[in-house]
Coordinates of C-alpha atoms and ligand atoms in Angstrom, one line a residue:
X145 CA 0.0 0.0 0.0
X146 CA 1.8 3.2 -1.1
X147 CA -1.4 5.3 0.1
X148 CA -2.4 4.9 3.3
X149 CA -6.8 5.7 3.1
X150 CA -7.6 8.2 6.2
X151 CA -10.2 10.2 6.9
X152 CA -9.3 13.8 7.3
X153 CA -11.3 16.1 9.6
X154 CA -11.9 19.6 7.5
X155 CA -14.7 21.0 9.6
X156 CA -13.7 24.8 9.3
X157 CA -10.3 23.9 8.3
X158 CA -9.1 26.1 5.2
X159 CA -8.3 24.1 1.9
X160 CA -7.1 25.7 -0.6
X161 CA -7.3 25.1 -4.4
X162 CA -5.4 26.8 -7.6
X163 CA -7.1 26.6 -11.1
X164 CA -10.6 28.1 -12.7
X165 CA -11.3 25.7 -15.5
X166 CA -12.6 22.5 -15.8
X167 CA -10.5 20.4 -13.5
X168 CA -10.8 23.0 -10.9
X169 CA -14.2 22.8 -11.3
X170 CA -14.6 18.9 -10.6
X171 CA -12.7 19.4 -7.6
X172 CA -14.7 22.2 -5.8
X173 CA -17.4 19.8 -6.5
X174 CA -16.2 17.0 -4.2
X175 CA -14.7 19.9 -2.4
X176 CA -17.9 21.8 -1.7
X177 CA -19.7 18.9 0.0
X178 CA -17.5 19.1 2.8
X179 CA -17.6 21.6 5.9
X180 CA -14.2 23.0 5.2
X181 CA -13.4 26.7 4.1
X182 CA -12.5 26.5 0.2
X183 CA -10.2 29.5 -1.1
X184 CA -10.0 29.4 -5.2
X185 CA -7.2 31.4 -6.5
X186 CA -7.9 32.1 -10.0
X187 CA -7.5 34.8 -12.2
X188 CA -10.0 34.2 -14.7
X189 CA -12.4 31.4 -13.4
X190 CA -15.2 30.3 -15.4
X191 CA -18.5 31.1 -14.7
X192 CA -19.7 28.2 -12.3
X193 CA -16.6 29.5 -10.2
X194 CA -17.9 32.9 -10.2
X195 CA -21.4 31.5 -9.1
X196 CA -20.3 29.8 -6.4
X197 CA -17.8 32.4 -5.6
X198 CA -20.8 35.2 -5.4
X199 CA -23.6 32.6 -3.5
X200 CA -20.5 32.3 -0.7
X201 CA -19.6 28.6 -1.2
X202 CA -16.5 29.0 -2.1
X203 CA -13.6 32.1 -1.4
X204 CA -12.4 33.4 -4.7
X205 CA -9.0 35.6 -4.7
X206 CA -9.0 37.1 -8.7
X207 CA -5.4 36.4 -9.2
X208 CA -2.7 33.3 -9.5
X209 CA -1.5 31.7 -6.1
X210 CA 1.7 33.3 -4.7
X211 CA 4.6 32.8 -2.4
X212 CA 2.9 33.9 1.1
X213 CA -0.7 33.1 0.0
X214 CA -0.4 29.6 2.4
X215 CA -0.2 29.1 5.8
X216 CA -2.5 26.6 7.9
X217 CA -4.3 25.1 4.8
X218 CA -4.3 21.4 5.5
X219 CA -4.7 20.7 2.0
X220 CA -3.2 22.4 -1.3
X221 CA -4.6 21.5 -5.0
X222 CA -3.4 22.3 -7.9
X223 CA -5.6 22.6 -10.8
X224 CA -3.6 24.5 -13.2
X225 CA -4.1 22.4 -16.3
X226 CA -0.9 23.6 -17.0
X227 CA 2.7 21.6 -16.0
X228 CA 4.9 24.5 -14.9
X229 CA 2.4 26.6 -13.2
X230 CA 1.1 23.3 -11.3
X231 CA 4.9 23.2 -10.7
X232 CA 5.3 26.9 -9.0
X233 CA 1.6 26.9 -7.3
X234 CA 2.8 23.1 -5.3
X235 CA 6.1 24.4 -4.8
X236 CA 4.6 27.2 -3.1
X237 CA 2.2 25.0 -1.0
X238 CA 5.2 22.9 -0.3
X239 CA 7.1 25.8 1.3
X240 CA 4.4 26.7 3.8
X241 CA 4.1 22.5 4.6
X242 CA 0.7 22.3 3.3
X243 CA -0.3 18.7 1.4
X244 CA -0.3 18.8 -1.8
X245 CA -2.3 17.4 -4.7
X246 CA -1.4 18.0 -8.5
X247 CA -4.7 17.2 -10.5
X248 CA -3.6 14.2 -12.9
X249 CA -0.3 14.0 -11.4
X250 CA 0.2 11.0 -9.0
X251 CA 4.3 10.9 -8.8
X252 CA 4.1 14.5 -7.6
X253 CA 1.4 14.6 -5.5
X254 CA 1.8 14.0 -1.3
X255 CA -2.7 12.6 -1.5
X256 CA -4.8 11.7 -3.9
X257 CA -8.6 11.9 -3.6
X258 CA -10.6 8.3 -4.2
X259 CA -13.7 7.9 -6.0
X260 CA -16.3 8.1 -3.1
X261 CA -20.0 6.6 -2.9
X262 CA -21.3 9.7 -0.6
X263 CA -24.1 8.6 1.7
X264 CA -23.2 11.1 4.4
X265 CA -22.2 10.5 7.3
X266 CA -21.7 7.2 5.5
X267 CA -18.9 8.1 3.0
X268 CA -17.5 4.2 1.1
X269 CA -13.6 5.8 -0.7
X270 CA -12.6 3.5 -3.5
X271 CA -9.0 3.9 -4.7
X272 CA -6.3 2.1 -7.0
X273 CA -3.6 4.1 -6.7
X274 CA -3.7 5.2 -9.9
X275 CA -3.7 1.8 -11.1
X276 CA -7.3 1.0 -12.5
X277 CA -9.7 4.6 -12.7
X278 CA -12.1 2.2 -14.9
X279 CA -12.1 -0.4 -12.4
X280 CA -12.7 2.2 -9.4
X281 CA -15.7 3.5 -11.6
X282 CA -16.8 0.5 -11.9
X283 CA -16.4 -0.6 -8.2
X284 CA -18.4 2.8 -7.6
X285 CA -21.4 2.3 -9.8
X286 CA -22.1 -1.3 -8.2
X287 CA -22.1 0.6 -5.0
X288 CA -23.7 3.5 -5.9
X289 CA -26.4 1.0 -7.2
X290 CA -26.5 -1.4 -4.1
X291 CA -26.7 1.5 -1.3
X292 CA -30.2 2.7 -0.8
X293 CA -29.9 6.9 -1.3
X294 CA -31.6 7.0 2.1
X295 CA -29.1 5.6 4.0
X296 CA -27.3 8.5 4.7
X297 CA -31.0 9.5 6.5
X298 CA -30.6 6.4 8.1
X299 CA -27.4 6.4 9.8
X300 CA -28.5 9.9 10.9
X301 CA -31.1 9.0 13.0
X302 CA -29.4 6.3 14.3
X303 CA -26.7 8.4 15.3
X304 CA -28.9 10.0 17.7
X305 CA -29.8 6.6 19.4
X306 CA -26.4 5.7 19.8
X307 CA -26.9 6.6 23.9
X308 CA -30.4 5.2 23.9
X309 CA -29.3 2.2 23.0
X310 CA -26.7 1.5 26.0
X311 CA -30.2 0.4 27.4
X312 CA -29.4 -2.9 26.1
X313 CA -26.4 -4.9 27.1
X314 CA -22.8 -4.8 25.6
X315 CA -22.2 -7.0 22.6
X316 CA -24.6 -8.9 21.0
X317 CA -27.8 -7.4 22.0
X318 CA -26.7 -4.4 20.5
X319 CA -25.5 -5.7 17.3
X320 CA -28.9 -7.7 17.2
X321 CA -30.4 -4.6 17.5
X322 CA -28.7 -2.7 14.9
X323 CA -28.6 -5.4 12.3
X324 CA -32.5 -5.2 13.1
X325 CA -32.5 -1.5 12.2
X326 CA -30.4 -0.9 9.2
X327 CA -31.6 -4.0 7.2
X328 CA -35.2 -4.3 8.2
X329 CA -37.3 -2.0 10.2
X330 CA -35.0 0.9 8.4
X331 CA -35.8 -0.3 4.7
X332 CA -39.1 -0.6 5.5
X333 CA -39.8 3.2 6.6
X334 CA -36.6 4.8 4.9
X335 CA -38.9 6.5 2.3
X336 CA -41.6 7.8 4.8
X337 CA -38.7 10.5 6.1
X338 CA -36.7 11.0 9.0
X339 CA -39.6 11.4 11.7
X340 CA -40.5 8.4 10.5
X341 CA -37.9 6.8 11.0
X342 CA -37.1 7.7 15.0
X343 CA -40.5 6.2 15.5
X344 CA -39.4 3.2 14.2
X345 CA -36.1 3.5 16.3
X346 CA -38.4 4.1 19.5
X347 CA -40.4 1.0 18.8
X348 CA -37.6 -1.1 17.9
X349 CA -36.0 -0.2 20.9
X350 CA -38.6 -1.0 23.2
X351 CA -39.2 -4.3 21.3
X352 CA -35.7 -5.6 21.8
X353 CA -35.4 -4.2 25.2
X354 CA -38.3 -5.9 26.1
X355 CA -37.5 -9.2 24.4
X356 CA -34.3 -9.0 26.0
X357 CA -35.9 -9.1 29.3
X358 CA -38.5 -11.4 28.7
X359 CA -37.0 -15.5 28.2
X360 CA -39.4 -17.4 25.9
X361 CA -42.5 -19.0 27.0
X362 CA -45.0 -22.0 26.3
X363 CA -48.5 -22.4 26.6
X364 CA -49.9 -25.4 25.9
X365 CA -53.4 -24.1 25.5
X366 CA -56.6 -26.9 25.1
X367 CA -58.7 -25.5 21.9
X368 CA -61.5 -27.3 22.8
X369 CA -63.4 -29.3 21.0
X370 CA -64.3 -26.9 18.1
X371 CA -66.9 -24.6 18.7
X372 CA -64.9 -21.2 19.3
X373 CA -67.5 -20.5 22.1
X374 CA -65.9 -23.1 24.5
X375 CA -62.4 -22.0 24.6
X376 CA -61.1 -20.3 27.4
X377 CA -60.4 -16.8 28.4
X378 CA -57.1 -17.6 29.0
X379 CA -56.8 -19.5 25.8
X380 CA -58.0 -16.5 23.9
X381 CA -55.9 -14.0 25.4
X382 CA -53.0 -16.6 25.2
X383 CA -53.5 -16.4 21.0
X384 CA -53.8 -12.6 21.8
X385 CA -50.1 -12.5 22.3
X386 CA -48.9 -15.5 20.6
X387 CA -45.5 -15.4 18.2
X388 CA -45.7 -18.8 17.2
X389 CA -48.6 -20.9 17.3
X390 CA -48.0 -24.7 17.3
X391 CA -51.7 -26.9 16.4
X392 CA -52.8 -30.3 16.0
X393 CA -54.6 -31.8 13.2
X394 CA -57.6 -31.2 15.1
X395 CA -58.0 -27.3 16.3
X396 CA -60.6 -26.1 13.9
X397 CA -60.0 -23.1 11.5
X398 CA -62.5 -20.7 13.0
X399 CA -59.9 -21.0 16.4
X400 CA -56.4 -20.3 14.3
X401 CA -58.2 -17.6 13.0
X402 CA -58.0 -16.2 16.9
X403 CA -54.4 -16.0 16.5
X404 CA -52.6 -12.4 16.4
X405 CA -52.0 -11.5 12.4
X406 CA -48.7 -11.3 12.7
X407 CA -48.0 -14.8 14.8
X408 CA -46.2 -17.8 12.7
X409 CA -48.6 -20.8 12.5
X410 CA -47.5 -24.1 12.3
X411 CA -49.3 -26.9 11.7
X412 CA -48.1 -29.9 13.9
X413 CA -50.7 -32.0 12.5
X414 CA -51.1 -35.6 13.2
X415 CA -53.1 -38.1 11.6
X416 CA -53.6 -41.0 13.6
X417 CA -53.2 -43.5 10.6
X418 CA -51.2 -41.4 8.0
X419 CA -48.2 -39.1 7.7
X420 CA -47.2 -37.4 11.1
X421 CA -45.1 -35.3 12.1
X422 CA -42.7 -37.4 14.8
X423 CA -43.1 -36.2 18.2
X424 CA -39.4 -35.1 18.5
X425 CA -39.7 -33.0 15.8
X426 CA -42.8 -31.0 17.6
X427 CA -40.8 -30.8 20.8
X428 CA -38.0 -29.6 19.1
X429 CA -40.1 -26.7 17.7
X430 CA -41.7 -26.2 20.6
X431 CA -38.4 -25.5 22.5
X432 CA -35.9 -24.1 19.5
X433 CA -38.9 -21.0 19.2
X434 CA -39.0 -20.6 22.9
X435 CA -35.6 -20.3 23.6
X436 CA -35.7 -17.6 20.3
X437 CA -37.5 -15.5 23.3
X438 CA -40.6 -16.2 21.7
X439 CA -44.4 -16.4 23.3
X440 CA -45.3 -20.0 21.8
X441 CA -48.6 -21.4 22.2
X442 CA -49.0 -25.1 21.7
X443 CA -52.5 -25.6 20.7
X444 CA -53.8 -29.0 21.1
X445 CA -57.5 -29.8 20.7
X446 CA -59.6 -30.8 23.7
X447 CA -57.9 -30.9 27.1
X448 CA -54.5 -31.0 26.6
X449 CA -54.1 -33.3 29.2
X450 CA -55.8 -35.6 27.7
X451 CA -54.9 -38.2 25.2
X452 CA -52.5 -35.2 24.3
X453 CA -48.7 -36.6 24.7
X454 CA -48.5 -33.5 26.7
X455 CA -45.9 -35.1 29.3
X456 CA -43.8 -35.3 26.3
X457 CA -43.4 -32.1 25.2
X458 CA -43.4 -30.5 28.9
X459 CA -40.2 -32.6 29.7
X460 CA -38.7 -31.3 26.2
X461 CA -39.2 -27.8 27.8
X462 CA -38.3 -28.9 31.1
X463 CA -34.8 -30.4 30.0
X464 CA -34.2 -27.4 27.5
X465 CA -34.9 -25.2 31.1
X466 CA -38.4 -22.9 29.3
X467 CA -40.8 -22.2 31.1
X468 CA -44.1 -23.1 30.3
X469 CA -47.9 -23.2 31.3
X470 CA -50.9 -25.2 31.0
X471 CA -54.3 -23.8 30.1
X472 CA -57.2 -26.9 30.4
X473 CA -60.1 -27.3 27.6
X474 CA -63.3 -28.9 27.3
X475 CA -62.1 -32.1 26.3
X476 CA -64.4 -34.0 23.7
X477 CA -66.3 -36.0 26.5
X478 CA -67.5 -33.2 27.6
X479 CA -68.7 -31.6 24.7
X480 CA -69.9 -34.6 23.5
X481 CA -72.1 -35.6 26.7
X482 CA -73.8 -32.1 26.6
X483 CA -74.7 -32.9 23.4
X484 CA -77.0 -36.1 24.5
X485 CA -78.5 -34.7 27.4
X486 CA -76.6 -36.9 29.9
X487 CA -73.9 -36.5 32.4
X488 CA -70.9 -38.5 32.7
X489 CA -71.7 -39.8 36.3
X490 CA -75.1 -40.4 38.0
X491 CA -76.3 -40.9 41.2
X492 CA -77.0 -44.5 41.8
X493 CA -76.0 -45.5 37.6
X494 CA -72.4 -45.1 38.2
X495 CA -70.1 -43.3 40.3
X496 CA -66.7 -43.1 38.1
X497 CA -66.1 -42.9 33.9
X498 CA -63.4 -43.9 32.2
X499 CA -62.1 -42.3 29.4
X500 CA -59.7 -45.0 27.3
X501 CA -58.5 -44.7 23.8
X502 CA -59.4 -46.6 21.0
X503 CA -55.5 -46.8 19.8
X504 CA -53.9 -49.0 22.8
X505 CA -57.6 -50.6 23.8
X506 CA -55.9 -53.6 23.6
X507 CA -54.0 -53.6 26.2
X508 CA -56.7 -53.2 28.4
X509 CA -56.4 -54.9 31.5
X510 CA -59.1 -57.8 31.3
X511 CA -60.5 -56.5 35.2
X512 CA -61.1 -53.4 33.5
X513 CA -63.8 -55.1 30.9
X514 CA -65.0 -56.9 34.0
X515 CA -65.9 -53.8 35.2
X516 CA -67.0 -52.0 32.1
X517 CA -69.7 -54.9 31.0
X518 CA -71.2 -54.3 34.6
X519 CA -75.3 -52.6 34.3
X520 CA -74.5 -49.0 34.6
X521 CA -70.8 -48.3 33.9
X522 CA -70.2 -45.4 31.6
X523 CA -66.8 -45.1 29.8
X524 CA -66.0 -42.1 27.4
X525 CA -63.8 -43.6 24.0
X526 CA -61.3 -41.7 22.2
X527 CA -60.1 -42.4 19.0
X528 CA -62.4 -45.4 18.9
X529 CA -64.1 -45.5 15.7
X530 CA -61.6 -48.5 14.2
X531 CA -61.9 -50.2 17.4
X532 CA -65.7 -50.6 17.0
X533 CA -65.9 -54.6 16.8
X534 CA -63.1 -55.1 19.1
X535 CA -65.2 -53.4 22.1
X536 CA -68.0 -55.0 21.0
X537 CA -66.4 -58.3 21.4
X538 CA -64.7 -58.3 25.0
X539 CA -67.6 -56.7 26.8
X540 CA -69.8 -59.3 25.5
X541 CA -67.4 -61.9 26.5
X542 CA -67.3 -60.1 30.0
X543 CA -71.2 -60.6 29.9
X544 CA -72.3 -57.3 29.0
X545 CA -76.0 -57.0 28.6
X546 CA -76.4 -56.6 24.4
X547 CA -78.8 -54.5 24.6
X548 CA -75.9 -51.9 26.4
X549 CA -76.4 -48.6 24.8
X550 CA -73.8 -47.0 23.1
X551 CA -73.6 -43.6 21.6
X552 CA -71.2 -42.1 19.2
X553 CA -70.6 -38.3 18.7
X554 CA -69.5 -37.0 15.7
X555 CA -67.7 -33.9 15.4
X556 CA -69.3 -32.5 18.7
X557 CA -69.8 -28.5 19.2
X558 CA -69.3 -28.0 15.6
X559 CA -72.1 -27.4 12.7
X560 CA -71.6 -30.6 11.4
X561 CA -72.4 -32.4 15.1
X562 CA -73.5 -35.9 14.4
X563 CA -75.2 -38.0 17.1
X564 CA -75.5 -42.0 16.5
X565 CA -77.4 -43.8 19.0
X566 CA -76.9 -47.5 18.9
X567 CA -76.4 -50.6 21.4
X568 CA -74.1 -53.1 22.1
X569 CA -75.1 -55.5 19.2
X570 CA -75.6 -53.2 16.5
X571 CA -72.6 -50.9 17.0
X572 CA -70.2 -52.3 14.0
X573 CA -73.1 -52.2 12.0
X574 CA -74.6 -48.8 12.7
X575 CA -71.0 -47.4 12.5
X576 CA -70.1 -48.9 8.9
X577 CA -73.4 -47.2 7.7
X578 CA -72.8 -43.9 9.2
X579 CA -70.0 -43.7 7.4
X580 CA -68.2 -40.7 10.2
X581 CA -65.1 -39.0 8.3
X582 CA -65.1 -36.6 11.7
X583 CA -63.7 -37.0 15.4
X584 CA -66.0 -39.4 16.9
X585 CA -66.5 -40.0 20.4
X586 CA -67.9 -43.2 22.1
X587 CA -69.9 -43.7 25.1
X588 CA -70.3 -46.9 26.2
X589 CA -73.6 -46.9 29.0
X590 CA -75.4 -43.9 28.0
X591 CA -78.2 -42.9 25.5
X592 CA -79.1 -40.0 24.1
X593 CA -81.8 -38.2 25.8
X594 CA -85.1 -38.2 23.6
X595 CA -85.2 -34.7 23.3
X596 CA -81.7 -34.2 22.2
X597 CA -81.6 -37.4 19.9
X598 CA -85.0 -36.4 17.8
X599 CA -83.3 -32.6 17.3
X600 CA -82.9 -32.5 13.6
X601 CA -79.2 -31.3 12.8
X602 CA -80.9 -27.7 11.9
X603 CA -82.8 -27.3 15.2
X604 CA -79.7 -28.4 16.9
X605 CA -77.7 -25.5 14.9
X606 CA -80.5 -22.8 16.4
X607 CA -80.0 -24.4 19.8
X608 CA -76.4 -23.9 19.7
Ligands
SAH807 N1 -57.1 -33.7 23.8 C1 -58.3 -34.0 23.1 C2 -58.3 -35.5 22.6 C3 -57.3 -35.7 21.6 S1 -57.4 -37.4 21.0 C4 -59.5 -33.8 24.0 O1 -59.4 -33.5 25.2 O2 -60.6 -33.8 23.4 C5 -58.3 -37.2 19.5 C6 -59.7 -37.8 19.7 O3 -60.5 -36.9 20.5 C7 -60.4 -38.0 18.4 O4 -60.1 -39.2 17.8 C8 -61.9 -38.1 19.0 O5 -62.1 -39.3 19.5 C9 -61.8 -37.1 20.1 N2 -62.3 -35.8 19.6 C10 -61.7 -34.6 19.5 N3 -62.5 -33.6 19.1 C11 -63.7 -34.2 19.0 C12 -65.0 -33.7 18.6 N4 -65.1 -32.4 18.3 N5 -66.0 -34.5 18.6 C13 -65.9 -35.8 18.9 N6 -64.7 -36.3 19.3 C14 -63.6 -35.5 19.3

């Protein structure tokens, strides 16, 4: 490196400048962008010299540079356009020890000026020493073309938070923060003007102070069983504030539509016989967009304690140290036993309910279908519909009464709520023809109440 790039401070320095045609010209261009003092010395400039000279941007002395002229300028060019003056105006600069610059002369000059992509206060200087001009043009157009003209506006107001911002710790906080500003929120509102922009500083500021403070969080939230109505408070202001919503195959629509505009939905889905998305893969989302700081809610339909593999994902976030809470749902066997007019236990008909699932029925202890077949007992099925004939089978063996009603609840809460009463005996059958492409629930021991099995599907729509 024969020239060593520095940035010289000129604020009301004097620079002085010898010449009044067209390279002269050029210079005071560059020259004139800067706060310094410019003094021409030039005994016939040309009229943009004269202009600038009268409007005060410039000093003009109406006569050629001599010996005395030059004191405390920190910088000298010459300008001449003419070898041996060039040669008697530097020598002159020389003598009083001011750097000098001879315009299209790089062996006899002490600086040269680089080609300069000027986004002030962010200046890019692109030189070759001498070597390439075409390629430093070139090297300056890509820029030129690259840098947004408003970031000069940019790294003005951000200038002005540069103390505001010590609000955040050292390091990588604030670089988060700036990276934040400069290539998003700052491209977004460069255009709508400065005041614009502070605003956006203020905000963004907040945001990252606040984020900073605030570690990640889950809330595994129970959607209910469909009907937006039944969820919870707490599960609606929970997809108030969401950042990342993580659902099951089974939250309906209308509920996702709860969820903040801005919040990233993901769809966890699981179908029971199909394609799924493995459990370790939901856990690691769960934790990998808590520990990002954000407010996650794991929406899972129901209860999620219930048939929900919500111990799995709450030890994820227990080993990966998040914090987490648990908001309950109307689980399914609720929604589906208000729907028949029952309850789930009844004085003197029984006095517990189970609630099993149709996918592991078959490891069902064999006491338990002792008990089940007894007059009376009431159990609540998940995920039962393929495990129709199976049921049918043991409690019979168990000596279950045939005639045992059972109901099935299709898609309960929602508009397209289907109630199938049916027995013991007939269940397969009445299943096969009802053809459910729903969630279904079953209840073994219970019947529809008249009233609320005889409601057509539109009268139980105006109930609703
Ligand atoms: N955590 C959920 C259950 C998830 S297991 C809850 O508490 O409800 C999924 C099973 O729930 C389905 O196979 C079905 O048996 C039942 N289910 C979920 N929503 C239902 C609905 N709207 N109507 C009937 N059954 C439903």
């Amino acid at each position: 490196m024969k020239h060593y790039p520095v940035y010289l401070s000129v604020k009301g320095q004097r620079i002085a400048l010898s010449g009044g045609d067209e390279a002269a010209v050029a210079k005071l261009r560059l020259l004139m962008k800067t706060e310094a003092d410019i003094v021409v010395y030039a005994s016939d400039p040309v009229a943009d010299i004269q202009n600038w000279a009268a409007r005060g941007k410039i000093s003009l002395i109406p006569r050629a540079l001599e010996a005395g002229d030059l004191s405390d300028e920190v910088l000298f060019y010459a300008a001449d356009e003419d070898e041996e003056e060039d040669a008697r105006t530097s020598n002159i600069a020389r003598d009083a020890g001011v750097l000098v610059n001879i315009v299209d002369n790089l062996e006899d000059s002490q600086f040269i000026t680089p080609a300069i992509v000027d986004r002030d206060p962010v200046t890019v200087a692109i030189g070759t020493e001498g070597a390439a001009p075409v390629l430093a043009r070139a090297i300056k157009a890509d820029l030129e073309e690259r840098l947004s003209p408003n970031l000069g506006m940019l790294a003005r107001v951000g200038k002005t938070f540069r103390k505001a911002v010590e609000a955040l710790p050292f390091g990588r906080p604030r670089r988060d923060f700036w990276a934040d500003y400069y290539f998003k929120a700052g491209p977004r509102v460069e255009t709508k003007g400065e005041v614009a922009a502070q605003q956006e500083l203020d905000e963004l500021l907040f945001q990252h102070i606040y984020a900073d403070k605030q570690p990640g969080h889950v809330a595994f939230v129970g959607a209910g069983p469909g009907d937006p109505e039944l969820l919870t408070l707490k599960a609606r202001k929970a997809l108030d504030v969401a950042d990342v919503v993580i659902y099951d195959r089974l939250v309906a629509p209308e509920i996702l539509e709860l969820a903040r505009r801005e919040a990233k939905l993901i769809d966890a889905g699981k179908t029971p016989y199909g394609q799924h998305t493995p459990q370790e893969h939901i856990n690691g989302l769960i934790v990998d967009h808590a520990l990002q700081g954000h407010l996650v809610v794991r929406l899972k339909s129901g209860d999620p304690t219930v048939f929900g593999r919500l111990d799995e994902e709450l030890e994820a976030c227990d080993e990966a140290h998040v914090a987490y809470t648990v908001v309950p749902g109307i689980t399914a066997a609720s929604a589906a036993v208000a729907s028949v007019g029952q309850s789930l236990t009844k004085r003197g008909r029984n006095t517990s309910v189970r609630f099993l699932t149709g996918h592991a029925i078959d490891g069902f202890a064999d006491h338990d279908w002792r008990e089940l077949a007894q007059p009376g007992a009431v159990a609540a099925i998940y995920m039962g519909k393929k495990a129709a004939r199976f049921i049918q089978g043991r409690l019979i063996m168990h000596g279950a009464d045939h005639a045992t009603p059972v109901t099935v609840v299709e898609n309960a809460s929602r508009a397209d709520q289907r109630v199938i009463a049916s027995t013991l005996s007939s269940l397969p059958q009445d299943l096969a023809e009802a053809d459910l492409t729903g969630p279904a629930l079953t209840f073994v021991g219970l019947t529809p109440r008249r009233a609320a099995a005889t409601l057509t599907k539109f009268q139980q729509q105006e109930l609703a």
